[in-house]
Amino acid sequence: MDTIQFENEEIIEVVNSEAETESPSCSEESESCYQHLRQTGLQICTEDYPGQFNFDFFLDSTEISKKHWMYSAVFNKVYIDMNRVLPIQFQWKFDDIGLLGLKTLQIRALPIFANSEFQQLSIKRCPIHIMQDKLCDRKKLEHILWCEQSDAIYEQNHMSQKHSVIAIVHNSVPCSDFKTYNVLYKFMCKSSCSMSLSRRPIYVIFTLETLHGQVLGRKKISVKVCSCPRRDMLKEEEIEKKRINGVKAFNKRTTLIEDSEIPEKIPKTNSDNTEEKIYELPTLPIRGKHLYLSTLELLHGHFLGSAVREDRLIDSHPLISMLSDLISQVKSENNNHNNKADLENQLTQTN
Ligand SMILES: [Zn+2]
């Protein structure tokens, strides 16, 4: 085997013999030497990495049936019904790969939980859906992601227990400088399945790999498996739109206050007459002068701020001035007490 030093300091072993290239099993020694670069081990890398070969993939949006799957560019997310085909077109620069003598490559698809707190967990199908397919190929029974290629390899990493499915790349089509390769996938549990995804969001991480499992490129996509992909996508995008508008409105309001401009008084509608109603606080016993004073100061600041914001200084003046008087009264009591204590101290010292 030769080695080639990459710009990014990673080392790829170039396999010279066709026989070695075609053998999917490798020796224990090479197994362990590639362990740190594997995609299914304990440490999962989720960062997109086009690598030297510009690995990428596309979903053919003209194929969207409007029923079985949808793609949201806002979230880079696929919404798909269970047991429906998702066609993905992978692409990479083939000239460089050819020059390196890497004759056979594979594409791995690894579903993982999107939230980092769950990423150490393996994802497998729920017992109900496993039971429904108990007569199918045992190798893929527990896998949530199935590949429609007949020689797909279903793997479970012995360290992380993570399930992934591998499509061996056959006769990929050169398209200008790039090779494209189409793979069909199906999701075999819903996002709502308890004892499986349990409504937790997932990514599928696709990696272009050598037959030894060394990663040459990586790209992920978010996935939700649901009965109404179109409805769920529109709903989530609408919530996101409202959230962004809410943040914009909040920022605008903060800027106005920072610029000492008083925002426009919000017009009151007829149905909004609770805003004109007078409420009375119940008697509120407070133990201790310190807490009483801080409560008065808090209320004073609150009413003053609210009066300025809503342009109601004249209406609120009696309440604000009453609180201000009470604060002065408590403070003067403090001063009187301190003065009295000082006087007593002086008298003691004199005696
Ligand atoms: Zn299920």
PDB file of N, CA, C and O and ligand atoms in Angstrom, residues 82 125-126 128-129 188-190 193-194 196, ligand 1:
ATOM      1  N   MET A  82     -43.557   7.431   6.414  1.00  0.00           N
ATOM      2  CA  MET A  82     -42.863   6.169   6.660  1.00  0.00           C
ATOM      3  C   MET A  82     -43.033   5.212   5.471  1.00  0.00           C
ATOM      4  O   MET A  82     -44.063   5.223   4.810  1.00  0.00           O
ATOM      5  N   ARG A 125     -35.390   0.636  15.560  1.00  0.00           N
ATOM      6  CA  ARG A 125     -36.838   0.683  15.349  1.00  0.00           C
ATOM      7  C   ARG A 125     -37.596   0.313  16.617  1.00  0.00           C
ATOM      8  O   ARG A 125     -37.080  -0.378  17.490  1.00  0.00           O
ATOM      9  N   CYS A 126     -38.838   0.756  16.668  1.00  0.00           N
ATOM     10  CA  CYS A 126     -39.666   0.446  17.827  1.00  0.00           C
ATOM     11  C   CYS A 126     -40.150  -1.010  17.724  1.00  0.00           C
ATOM     12  O   CYS A 126     -40.214  -1.576  16.627  1.00  0.00           O
ATOM     13  N   ILE A 128     -43.015  -2.367  17.876  1.00  0.00           N
ATOM     14  CA  ILE A 128     -44.240  -2.590  17.081  1.00  0.00           C
ATOM     15  C   ILE A 128     -43.900  -2.749  15.597  1.00  0.00           C
ATOM     16  O   ILE A 128     -44.342  -3.688  14.940  1.00  0.00           O
ATOM     17  N   HIS A 129     -43.067  -1.824  15.086  1.00  0.00           N
ATOM     18  CA  HIS A 129     -42.713  -1.910  13.669  1.00  0.00           C
ATOM     19  C   HIS A 129     -41.781  -3.091  13.375  1.00  0.00           C
ATOM     20  O   HIS A 129     -41.833  -3.659  12.283  1.00  0.00           O
ATOM     21  N   MET A 188     -38.233   3.593   8.313  1.00  0.00           N
ATOM     22  CA  MET A 188     -39.109   2.503   8.730  1.00  0.00           C
ATOM     23  C   MET A 188     -39.676   2.642  10.141  1.00  0.00           C
ATOM     24  O   MET A 188     -40.151   1.668  10.722  1.00  0.00           O
ATOM     25  N   CYS A 189     -39.634   3.853  10.701  1.00  0.00           N
ATOM     26  CA  CYS A 189     -40.345   4.195  11.937  1.00  0.00           C
ATOM     27  C   CYS A 189     -40.739   5.657  11.789  1.00  0.00           C
ATOM     28  O   CYS A 189     -40.123   6.385  11.003  1.00  0.00           O
ATOM     29  N   LYS A 190     -41.739   6.067  12.542  1.00  0.00           N
ATOM     30  CA  LYS A 190     -42.111   7.481  12.512  1.00  0.00           C
ATOM     31  C   LYS A 190     -41.373   8.226  13.626  1.00  0.00           C
ATOM     32  O   LYS A 190     -40.984   7.621  14.622  1.00  0.00           O
ATOM     33  N   CYS A 193     -42.790   7.507  16.992  1.00  0.00           N
ATOM     34  CA  CYS A 193     -42.769   6.155  17.582  1.00  0.00           C
ATOM     35  C   CYS A 193     -42.107   6.189  18.957  1.00  0.00           C
ATOM     36  O   CYS A 193     -40.944   6.586  19.077  1.00  0.00           O
ATOM     37  N   SER A 194     -42.873   5.734  19.970  1.00  0.00           N
ATOM     38  CA  SER A 194     -42.250   5.676  21.297  1.00  0.00           C
ATOM     39  C   SER A 194     -41.332   4.449  21.317  1.00  0.00           C
ATOM     40  O   SER A 194     -41.471   3.543  20.499  1.00  0.00           O
ATOM     41  N   SER A 196     -38.499   4.496  20.306  1.00  0.00           N
ATOM     42  CA  SER A 196     -37.595   4.613  19.163  1.00  0.00           C
ATOM     43  C   SER A 196     -37.159   6.075  19.081  1.00  0.00           C
ATOM     44  O   SER A 196     -36.376   6.536  19.890  1.00  0.00           O
TER      45      SER A 196
HETATM   46 ZN    ZN B   1     -41.895   2.525  14.916  1.00  0.00          ZN
END
